[in-house]
Amino acid sequence: MTSHTLADVKTLIVIPCLNEARTIEGLLTKFSRTLNHADDRIIVADGGSTDGTPDIVTRFSMRDPRIVLLANPKRIQSAGINLAIEMFGAGYDYLIRIDAHGDYPDDYCQRLLEETMQTGADSVVVAMETVGHGAFQKAAAVAQNSKLGNGGSKHREGGKGHWTDHGHHALMRISAFTSVGGYDETFSHNEDAELDYRLRKAGFRIWMTDRTRMTYYPRSNARALFKQYLAYGRGRAKNLLKHRSLPKIRQMIPLSVMPVALLALLGVFHWVAVVPLCLWIVTCLGYGVWMALAQKNPDGPLASLAAMVMHFAWSAGFWLELFGSLRTSTPMATKATT
């Protein structure tokens, strides 16, 4: 790999955001210093922020014309990235997606470009290290970094560089992105996994790099975490319904939480109905105690509660989306047969 090889590569950095005034300035400062090509651009696709985010981006763009503020009327991330590629993607080689709710190493883009050129990958994905600051956010971070919270997901735990079927989106060849139609804008969550499915089906290759990673900051309270994972569960169900696929084994256990919670309501008739729910609760709390003792992590017990919020919300979102889809499709099927 030589610097001359990289010098010819044109990259579009896209940052979809909504109310990220606390982080956007730092991200723009960092990435504006590391642009690879004179024609590289940073597109901030703003979904209607009301906290001053657009003003911060506008001030930056006045000093650096490579930074562009793009209004995203559909608000969601998938639509913002699609619009950025539609408006500015012509003539560019790669898209680098940046999450405004995270942080990145100074050489993040450089490492991604080196990986795609060395491996020939059409998409380079990264692992996420979750970090928290307040008490609950720290606990949520511990949960999301543990097998209790992530089920052994590779894009959470990382590992040696390898070909994969999914990971946290980082870099993508724009020609591959556009050839499969970009993100499905009906997905507010899980749009990355849905796109990865279509990329692989079309013959494109996804590489999980071990040369860089991102830092993610989780939700700072239980209500926000619940809403996030409820949407994640809905997105996963929608993905499986669209492609007629099945949940992975690591997703089956949290998927069962909502059913066993409903089953526990029958405990008024017989105590056995409560046993599965109690086993889940004891397992989660026990894992938290184990983290506190074996890993000497004082956030372990609270992390187990955060994981329980994640499990229940994800499971509830999945089943709500699944049954909602069946309810809306049944009348259509009935009408077609009459």
mmCIF file of C-alpha atoms in Angstrom:
data_model
loop_
_atom_site.group_PDB
_atom_site.id
_atom_site.type_symbol
_atom_site.label_atom_id
_atom_site.label_comp_id
_atom_site.label_asym_id
_atom_site.label_seq_id
_atom_site.Cartn_x
_atom_site.Cartn_y
_atom_site.Cartn_z
ATOM 1 C CA MET A 1 0.000 0.000 0.000
ATOM 2 C CA THR A 2 1.425 3.385 -0.989
ATOM 3 C CA SER A 3 0.201 6.908 -0.328
ATOM 4 C CA HIS A 4 0.092 7.432 -4.115
ATOM 5 C CA THR A 5 -2.513 4.669 -4.384
ATOM 6 C CA LEU A 6 -4.720 6.287 -1.766
ATOM 7 C CA ALA A 7 -4.263 9.746 -3.254
ATOM 8 C CA ASP A 8 -6.491 8.834 -6.199
ATOM 9 C CA VAL A 9 -9.404 7.635 -4.056
ATOM 10 C CA LYS A 10 -12.350 10.000 -3.602
ATOM 11 C CA THR A 11 -14.465 9.556 -0.499
ATOM 12 C CA LEU A 12 -17.784 10.929 0.677
ATOM 13 C CA ILE A 13 -18.174 11.004 4.460
ATOM 14 C CA VAL A 14 -21.838 11.073 5.472
ATOM 15 C CA ILE A 15 -22.998 11.900 9.003
ATOM 16 C CA PRO A 16 -26.748 11.420 9.487
ATOM 17 C CA CYS A 17 -27.813 13.193 12.655
ATOM 18 C CA LEU A 18 -30.651 14.582 14.719
ATOM 19 C CA ASN A 19 -29.979 16.867 17.689
ATOM 20 C CA GLU A 20 -26.280 16.070 18.067
ATOM 21 C CA ALA A 21 -24.967 19.510 19.058
ATOM 22 C CA ARG A 22 -22.819 17.955 21.793
ATOM 23 C CA THR A 23 -20.845 15.756 19.409
ATOM 24 C CA ILE A 24 -21.042 17.187 15.891
ATOM 25 C CA GLU A 25 -18.387 19.861 16.368
ATOM 26 C CA GLY A 26 -15.794 17.354 17.515
ATOM 27 C CA LEU A 27 -16.592 15.011 14.640
ATOM 28 C CA LEU A 28 -16.324 17.760 12.019
ATOM 29 C CA THR A 29 -13.033 18.947 13.480
ATOM 30 C CA LYS A 30 -11.606 15.427 13.467
ATOM 31 C CA PHE A 31 -12.691 14.323 10.013
ATOM 32 C CA SER A 32 -12.007 17.604 8.237
ATOM 33 C CA ARG A 33 -8.352 17.133 9.233
ATOM 34 C CA THR A 34 -8.149 13.623 7.830
ATOM 35 C CA LEU A 35 -9.771 13.964 4.388
ATOM 36 C CA ASN A 36 -7.786 11.933 1.881
ATOM 37 C CA HIS A 37 -8.473 13.714 -1.424
ATOM 38 C CA ALA A 38 -8.862 17.402 -2.307
ATOM 39 C CA ASP A 39 -12.380 16.655 -3.578
ATOM 40 C CA ASP A 40 -13.487 14.665 -0.529
ATOM 41 C CA ARG A 41 -16.639 15.950 1.141
ATOM 42 C CA ILE A 42 -18.321 15.653 4.537
ATOM 43 C CA ILE A 43 -22.105 15.656 4.221
ATOM 44 C CA VAL A 44 -24.105 16.211 7.402
ATOM 45 C CA ALA A 45 -27.631 14.934 6.693
ATOM 46 C CA ASP A 46 -29.650 16.652 9.388
ATOM 47 C CA GLY A 47 -33.120 15.316 10.173
ATOM 48 C CA GLY A 48 -34.519 18.575 11.553
ATOM 49 C CA SER A 49 -32.416 19.240 14.640
ATOM 50 C CA THR A 50 -33.705 21.858 17.090
ATOM 51 C CA ASP A 51 -30.689 21.983 19.411
ATOM 52 C CA GLY A 52 -28.425 24.160 17.247
ATOM 53 C CA THR A 53 -26.760 21.360 15.280
ATOM 54 C CA PRO A 54 -27.443 23.011 11.866
ATOM 55 C CA ASP A 55 -25.925 26.283 13.076
ATOM 56 C CA ILE A 56 -22.732 24.527 14.118
ATOM 57 C CA VAL A 57 -22.452 22.781 10.746
ATOM 58 C CA THR A 58 -23.163 26.030 8.875
ATOM 59 C CA ARG A 59 -20.366 27.830 10.732
ATOM 60 C CA PHE A 60 -17.966 25.021 9.832
ATOM 61 C CA SER A 61 -19.025 25.066 6.185
ATOM 62 C CA MET A 62 -18.305 28.798 5.966
ATOM 63 C CA ARG A 63 -14.699 28.091 6.979
ATOM 64 C CA ASP A 64 -14.385 24.830 5.047
ATOM 65 C CA PRO A 65 -16.478 24.391 1.865
ATOM 66 C CA ARG A 66 -15.784 20.646 1.927
ATOM 67 C CA ILE A 67 -18.382 20.422 4.722
ATOM 68 C CA VAL A 68 -21.980 20.493 3.486
ATOM 69 C CA LEU A 69 -25.225 20.706 5.473
ATOM 70 C CA LEU A 70 -27.993 18.687 3.819
ATOM 71 C CA ALA A 71 -31.595 18.828 5.035
ATOM 72 C CA ASN A 72 -33.067 15.343 5.484
ATOM 73 C CA PRO A 73 -36.867 15.829 5.449
ATOM 74 C CA LYS A 74 -37.519 12.121 6.080
ATOM 75 C CA ARG A 75 -35.475 12.420 9.303
ATOM 76 C CA ILE A 76 -34.307 8.780 9.569
ATOM 77 C CA GLN A 77 -30.679 7.752 8.963
ATOM 78 C CA SER A 78 -31.341 5.469 6.003
ATOM 79 C CA ALA A 79 -33.077 8.272 4.082
ATOM 80 C CA GLY A 80 -30.370 10.792 4.967
ATOM 81 C CA ILE A 81 -27.585 8.613 3.600
ATOM 82 C CA ASN A 82 -29.546 7.743 0.464
ATOM 83 C CA LEU A 83 -30.176 11.429 -0.189
ATOM 84 C CA ALA A 84 -26.512 12.311 0.332
ATOM 85 C CA ILE A 85 -25.406 9.682 -2.182
ATOM 86 C CA GLU A 86 -28.092 10.747 -4.653
ATOM 87 C CA MET A 87 -27.101 14.409 -4.411
ATOM 88 C CA PHE A 88 -23.316 14.150 -4.120
ATOM 89 C CA GLY A 89 -22.215 10.564 -4.823
ATOM 90 C CA ALA A 90 -21.452 10.900 -8.549
ATOM 91 C CA GLY A 91 -17.720 10.648 -9.170
ATOM 92 C CA TYR A 92 -16.897 9.325 -5.701
ATOM 93 C CA ASP A 93 -15.428 5.893 -4.995
ATOM 94 C CA TYR A 94 -16.435 5.208 -1.398
ATOM 95 C CA LEU A 95 -18.985 6.148 1.223
ATOM 96 C CA ILE A 96 -17.893 6.315 4.848
ATOM 97 C CA ARG A 97 -20.809 6.349 7.284
ATOM 98 C CA ILE A 98 -20.250 8.112 10.602
ATOM 99 C CA ASP A 99 -22.569 7.751 13.578
ATOM 100 C CA ALA A 100 -22.958 11.137 15.288
ATOM 101 C CA HIS A 101 -23.565 9.325 18.585
ATOM 102 C CA GLY A 102 -20.055 7.881 18.657
ATOM 103 C CA ASP A 103 -16.336 8.600 18.533
ATOM 104 C CA TYR A 104 -13.551 7.415 16.253
ATOM 105 C CA PRO A 105 -9.748 7.086 16.120
ATOM 106 C CA ASP A 106 -7.904 9.849 14.265
ATOM 107 C CA ASP A 107 -6.805 7.393 11.551
ATOM 108 C CA TYR A 108 -10.243 5.790 11.168
ATOM 109 C CA CYS A 109 -10.832 6.697 7.503
ATOM 110 C CA GLN A 110 -7.231 5.906 6.548
ATOM 111 C CA ARG A 111 -7.487 2.411 8.017
ATOM 112 C CA LEU A 112 -10.808 1.741 6.276
ATOM 113 C CA LEU A 113 -9.440 2.792 2.902
ATOM 114 C CA GLU A 114 -6.336 0.678 3.363
ATOM 115 C CA GLU A 115 -8.450 -2.347 4.263
ATOM 116 C CA THR A 116 -10.750 -2.112 1.258
ATOM 117 C CA MET A 117 -7.850 -1.689 -1.127
ATOM 118 C CA GLN A 118 -5.854 -4.543 0.388
ATOM 119 C CA THR A 119 -8.765 -6.998 0.583
ATOM 120 C CA GLY A 120 -10.834 -5.883 -2.407
ATOM 121 C CA ALA A 121 -13.896 -5.748 -0.123
ATOM 122 C CA ASP A 122 -16.977 -3.925 -1.320
ATOM 123 C CA SER A 123 -17.849 -3.064 2.269
ATOM 124 C CA VAL A 124 -15.667 -2.753 5.353
ATOM 125 C CA VAL A 125 -17.435 -3.034 8.699
ATOM 126 C CA VAL A 126 -16.103 -2.457 12.204
ATOM 127 C CA ALA A 127 -16.604 -3.630 15.758
ATOM 128 C CA MET A 128 -18.072 -1.285 18.348
ATOM 129 C CA GLU A 129 -16.724 -0.659 21.818
ATOM 130 C CA THR A 130 -19.506 0.763 23.976
ATOM 131 C CA VAL A 131 -18.511 3.312 26.623
ATOM 132 C CA GLY A 132 -20.629 5.093 29.238
ATOM 133 C CA HIS A 133 -20.188 8.004 31.603
ATOM 134 C CA GLY A 134 -23.156 8.248 33.998
ATOM 135 C CA ALA A 135 -24.173 5.332 36.235
ATOM 136 C CA PHE A 136 -26.866 3.895 33.972
ATOM 137 C CA GLN A 137 -24.955 4.608 30.762
ATOM 138 C CA LYS A 138 -21.922 2.778 32.165
ATOM 139 C CA ALA A 139 -24.139 -0.163 33.067
ATOM 140 C CA ALA A 140 -25.708 -0.198 29.602
ATOM 141 C CA ALA A 141 -22.230 -0.106 28.071
ATOM 142 C CA VAL A 142 -21.090 -3.067 30.182
ATOM 143 C CA ALA A 143 -24.224 -4.979 29.172
ATOM 144 C CA GLN A 144 -23.781 -4.244 25.467
ATOM 145 C CA ASN A 145 -20.116 -5.264 25.593
ATOM 146 C CA SER A 146 -20.951 -8.582 27.286
ATOM 147 C CA LYS A 147 -22.352 -11.820 25.890
ATOM 148 C CA LEU A 148 -25.398 -11.272 28.082
ATOM 149 C CA GLY A 149 -26.217 -8.165 26.067
ATOM 150 C CA ASN A 150 -24.819 -8.935 22.614
ATOM 151 C CA GLY A 151 -25.090 -12.724 22.408
ATOM 152 C CA GLY A 152 -21.562 -12.993 21.017
ATOM 153 C CA SER A 153 -22.220 -10.722 18.025
ATOM 154 C CA LYS A 154 -18.986 -10.257 16.064
ATOM 155 C CA HIS A 155 -19.591 -6.574 15.369
ATOM 156 C CA ARG A 156 -19.822 -6.052 19.133
ATOM 157 C CA GLU A 157 -16.866 -8.187 20.161
ATOM 158 C CA GLY A 158 -14.549 -7.792 17.186
ATOM 159 C CA GLY A 159 -11.804 -10.351 16.566
ATOM 160 C CA LYS A 160 -9.286 -11.057 13.827
ATOM 161 C CA GLY A 161 -10.123 -9.587 10.399
ATOM 162 C CA HIS A 162 -12.442 -11.881 8.447
ATOM 163 C CA TRP A 163 -15.161 -12.060 5.812
ATOM 164 C CA THR A 164 -18.596 -11.721 7.363
ATOM 165 C CA ASP A 165 -22.288 -11.380 6.607
ATOM 166 C CA HIS A 166 -22.910 -8.287 8.738
ATOM 167 C CA GLY A 167 -21.214 -5.661 10.878
ATOM 168 C CA HIS A 168 -21.453 -2.042 11.919
ATOM 169 C CA HIS A 169 -21.384 -0.054 8.685
ATOM 170 C CA ALA A 170 -18.231 1.958 8.112
ATOM 171 C CA LEU A 171 -17.047 2.041 4.474
ATOM 172 C CA MET A 172 -18.861 0.969 1.323
ATOM 173 C CA ARG A 173 -18.106 1.088 -2.379
ATOM 174 C CA ILE A 174 -20.634 3.574 -3.777
ATOM 175 C CA SER A 175 -21.129 1.521 -6.937
ATOM 176 C CA ALA A 176 -22.129 -1.473 -4.772
ATOM 177 C CA PHE A 177 -24.388 0.683 -2.611
ATOM 178 C CA THR A 178 -26.262 2.144 -5.573
ATOM 179 C CA SER A 179 -26.450 -1.108 -7.558
ATOM 180 C CA VAL A 180 -28.603 -2.732 -4.841
ATOM 181 C CA GLY A 181 -30.719 0.408 -4.329
ATOM 182 C CA GLY A 182 -29.129 1.799 -1.165
ATOM 183 C CA TYR A 183 -30.861 1.578 2.202
ATOM 184 C CA ASP A 184 -34.509 0.559 2.415
ATOM 185 C CA GLU A 185 -36.118 3.743 3.755
ATOM 186 C CA THR A 186 -39.008 1.826 5.282
ATOM 187 C CA PHE A 187 -36.488 0.709 7.934
ATOM 188 C CA SER A 188 -35.862 3.181 10.742
ATOM 189 C CA HIS A 189 -33.681 0.568 12.496
ATOM 190 C CA ASN A 190 -31.804 -2.543 11.322
ATOM 191 C CA GLU A 191 -31.408 -0.946 7.899
ATOM 192 C CA ASP A 192 -27.734 -1.917 7.937
ATOM 193 C CA ALA A 193 -28.393 -5.649 8.342
ATOM 194 C CA GLU A 194 -31.102 -5.490 5.690
ATOM 195 C CA LEU A 195 -28.723 -3.833 3.218
ATOM 196 C CA ASP A 196 -25.980 -6.346 4.036
ATOM 197 C CA TYR A 197 -28.379 -9.157 3.124
ATOM 198 C CA ARG A 198 -28.951 -7.640 -0.334
ATOM 199 C CA LEU A 199 -25.255 -6.903 -0.821
ATOM 200 C CA ARG A 200 -24.300 -10.522 -0.158
ATOM 201 C CA LYS A 201 -27.136 -11.817 -2.315
ATOM 202 C CA ALA A 202 -25.849 -9.652 -5.178
ATOM 203 C CA GLY A 203 -22.358 -11.143 -4.785
ATOM 204 C CA PHE A 204 -20.632 -8.287 -2.949
ATOM 205 C CA ARG A 205 -18.177 -9.063 -0.142
ATOM 206 C CA ILE A 206 -18.109 -7.656 3.398
ATOM 207 C CA TRP A 207 -14.889 -7.520 5.429
ATOM 208 C CA MET A 208 -14.776 -7.138 9.217
ATOM 209 C CA THR A 209 -11.602 -5.231 9.964
ATOM 210 C CA ASP A 210 -9.514 -5.643 13.110
ATOM 211 C CA ARG A 211 -7.401 -2.574 12.352
ATOM 212 C CA THR A 212 -9.832 0.009 13.691
ATOM 213 C CA ARG A 213 -13.136 0.286 15.549
ATOM 214 C CA MET A 214 -15.590 2.887 16.745
ATOM 215 C CA THR A 215 -16.659 3.940 20.229
ATOM 216 C CA TYR A 216 -20.391 4.089 20.836
ATOM 217 C CA TYR A 217 -22.201 5.899 23.663
ATOM 218 C CA PRO A 218 -25.419 4.092 24.681
ATOM 219 C CA ARG A 219 -28.639 5.661 25.922
ATOM 220 C CA SER A 220 -28.287 7.241 29.343
ATOM 221 C CA ASN A 221 -31.568 6.096 30.936
ATOM 222 C CA ALA A 222 -33.778 3.026 30.975
ATOM 223 C CA ARG A 223 -36.676 4.643 29.096
ATOM 224 C CA ALA A 224 -34.497 5.708 26.159
ATOM 225 C CA LEU A 225 -32.763 2.324 26.096
ATOM 226 C CA PHE A 226 -36.134 0.553 26.060
ATOM 227 C CA LYS A 227 -37.402 2.667 23.143
ATOM 228 C CA GLN A 228 -34.184 2.038 21.201
ATOM 229 C CA TYR A 229 -34.307 -1.746 21.605
ATOM 230 C CA LEU A 230 -38.042 -1.850 20.947
ATOM 231 C CA ALA A 231 -37.253 -0.264 17.567
ATOM 232 C CA TYR A 232 -34.338 -2.691 17.062
ATOM 233 C CA GLY A 233 -36.670 -5.622 17.644
ATOM 234 C CA ARG A 234 -39.194 -4.252 15.181
ATOM 235 C CA GLY A 235 -36.459 -3.735 12.621
ATOM 236 C CA ARG A 236 -35.149 -7.277 13.001
ATOM 237 C CA ALA A 237 -38.625 -8.760 12.566
ATOM 238 C CA LYS A 238 -39.247 -6.583 9.530
ATOM 239 C CA ASN A 239 -35.947 -7.735 8.053
ATOM 240 C CA LEU A 240 -36.769 -11.407 8.563
ATOM 241 C CA LEU A 241 -40.252 -10.967 7.121
ATOM 242 C CA LYS A 242 -38.946 -9.167 4.043
ATOM 243 C CA HIS A 243 -36.344 -11.811 3.219
ATOM 244 C CA ARG A 244 -38.162 -14.871 4.605
ATOM 245 C CA SER A 245 -35.214 -15.768 6.816
ATOM 246 C CA LEU A 246 -34.968 -17.107 10.381
ATOM 247 C CA PRO A 247 -33.481 -15.583 13.563
ATOM 248 C CA LYS A 248 -29.947 -16.613 14.454
ATOM 249 C CA ILE A 249 -29.428 -18.927 17.406
ATOM 250 C CA ARG A 250 -27.997 -16.110 19.530
ATOM 251 C CA GLN A 251 -31.229 -14.159 18.978
ATOM 252 C CA MET A 252 -33.552 -16.974 20.025
ATOM 253 C CA ILE A 253 -33.081 -16.564 23.793
ATOM 254 C CA PRO A 254 -33.950 -12.835 24.009
ATOM 255 C CA LEU A 255 -36.698 -13.470 21.462
ATOM 256 C CA SER A 256 -38.403 -15.759 23.974
ATOM 257 C CA VAL A 257 -38.542 -13.157 26.770
ATOM 258 C CA MET A 258 -41.861 -11.581 25.777
ATOM 259 C CA PRO A 259 -43.626 -14.962 25.393
ATOM 260 C CA VAL A 260 -42.400 -16.204 28.796
ATOM 261 C CA ALA A 261 -43.486 -12.903 30.373
ATOM 262 C CA LEU A 262 -46.968 -13.421 28.950
ATOM 263 C CA LEU A 263 -46.895 -17.049 30.052
ATOM 264 C CA ALA A 264 -46.124 -15.893 33.600
ATOM 265 C CA LEU A 265 -49.547 -14.204 33.710
ATOM 266 C CA LEU A 266 -50.988 -17.709 33.909
ATOM 267 C CA GLY A 267 -49.165 -18.101 37.201
ATOM 268 C CA VAL A 268 -52.418 -17.143 38.921
ATOM 269 C CA PHE A 269 -53.661 -20.570 37.866
ATOM 270 C CA HIS A 270 -50.474 -22.601 38.338
ATOM 271 C CA TRP A 271 -47.030 -21.654 39.606
ATOM 272 C CA VAL A 272 -45.238 -23.607 36.852
ATOM 273 C CA ALA A 273 -46.140 -20.878 34.356
ATOM 274 C CA VAL A 274 -43.844 -18.468 36.215
ATOM 275 C CA VAL A 275 -40.788 -20.737 36.158
ATOM 276 C CA PRO A 276 -39.397 -19.741 32.697
ATOM 277 C CA LEU A 277 -39.590 -16.042 33.561
ATOM 278 C CA CYS A 278 -37.913 -16.632 36.907
ATOM 279 C CA LEU A 279 -35.127 -18.599 35.231
ATOM 280 C CA TRP A 280 -34.467 -15.676 32.855
ATOM 281 C CA ILE A 281 -34.410 -13.175 35.733
ATOM 282 C CA VAL A 282 -32.111 -15.344 37.861
ATOM 283 C CA THR A 283 -29.773 -15.943 34.900
ATOM 284 C CA CYS A 284 -29.458 -12.234 34.166
ATOM 285 C CA LEU A 285 -28.965 -11.241 37.803
ATOM 286 C CA GLY A 286 -26.512 -14.099 38.297
ATOM 287 C CA TYR A 287 -24.492 -12.967 35.312
ATOM 288 C CA GLY A 288 -24.342 -9.482 36.801
ATOM 289 C CA VAL A 289 -23.085 -10.851 40.116
ATOM 290 C CA TRP A 290 -20.511 -12.958 38.252
ATOM 291 C CA MET A 291 -19.246 -9.839 36.434
ATOM 292 C CA ALA A 292 -18.963 -8.023 39.753
ATOM 293 C CA LEU A 293 -17.024 -10.834 41.436
ATOM 294 C CA ALA A 294 -15.048 -12.602 38.701
ATOM 295 C CA GLN A 295 -14.370 -9.559 36.516
ATOM 296 C CA LYS A 296 -14.234 -7.147 39.484
ATOM 297 C CA ASN A 297 -16.674 -4.902 37.656
ATOM 298 C CA PRO A 298 -18.842 -2.919 40.093
ATOM 299 C CA ASP A 299 -21.260 -2.057 37.272
ATOM 300 C CA GLY A 300 -22.113 -5.724 36.769
ATOM 301 C CA PRO A 301 -25.344 -5.881 38.841
ATOM 302 C CA LEU A 302 -26.810 -2.754 37.245
ATOM 303 C CA ALA A 303 -25.601 -4.015 33.851
ATOM 304 C CA SER A 304 -27.732 -7.123 34.313
ATOM 305 C CA LEU A 305 -30.793 -4.902 34.792
ATOM 306 C CA ALA A 306 -29.882 -2.923 31.672
ATOM 307 C CA ALA A 307 -29.575 -6.201 29.765
ATOM 308 C CA MET A 308 -33.019 -7.218 30.964
ATOM 309 C CA VAL A 309 -34.440 -3.951 29.624
ATOM 310 C CA MET A 310 -32.723 -4.658 26.293
ATOM 311 C CA HIS A 311 -33.956 -8.259 26.120
ATOM 312 C CA PHE A 312 -37.554 -7.440 26.979
ATOM 313 C CA ALA A 313 -37.769 -4.419 24.664
ATOM 314 C CA TRP A 314 -36.128 -6.258 21.743
ATOM 315 C CA SER A 315 -38.445 -9.242 22.183
ATOM 316 C CA ALA A 316 -41.535 -7.041 22.525
ATOM 317 C CA GLY A 317 -40.622 -5.052 19.425
ATOM 318 C CA PHE A 318 -40.039 -8.224 17.420
ATOM 319 C CA TRP A 319 -43.373 -9.805 18.294
ATOM 320 C CA LEU A 320 -45.318 -6.557 17.916
ATOM 321 C CA GLU A 321 -43.928 -6.132 14.398
ATOM 322 C CA LEU A 322 -44.524 -9.779 13.522
ATOM 323 C CA PHE A 323 -48.137 -9.892 14.679
ATOM 324 C CA GLY A 324 -48.792 -6.420 13.298
ATOM 325 C CA SER A 325 -47.620 -7.619 9.901
ATOM 326 C CA LEU A 326 -49.822 -10.722 10.070
ATOM 327 C CA ARG A 327 -52.817 -8.615 11.072
ATOM 328 C CA THR A 328 -52.412 -6.234 8.127
ATOM 329 C CA SER A 329 -51.695 -8.975 5.573
ATOM 330 C CA THR A 330 -54.632 -11.235 6.507
ATOM 331 C CA PRO A 331 -57.400 -8.900 5.225
ATOM 332 C CA MET A 332 -55.542 -8.513 1.926
ATOM 333 C CA ALA A 333 -55.287 -12.284 1.529
ATOM 334 C CA THR A 334 -58.977 -12.701 2.374
ATOM 335 C CA LYS A 335 -59.967 -10.069 -0.157
ATOM 336 C CA ALA A 336 -57.876 -11.742 -2.862
ATOM 337 C CA THR A 337 -59.728 -15.028 -2.421
ATOM 338 C CA THR A 338 -63.261 -13.571 -2.505
#
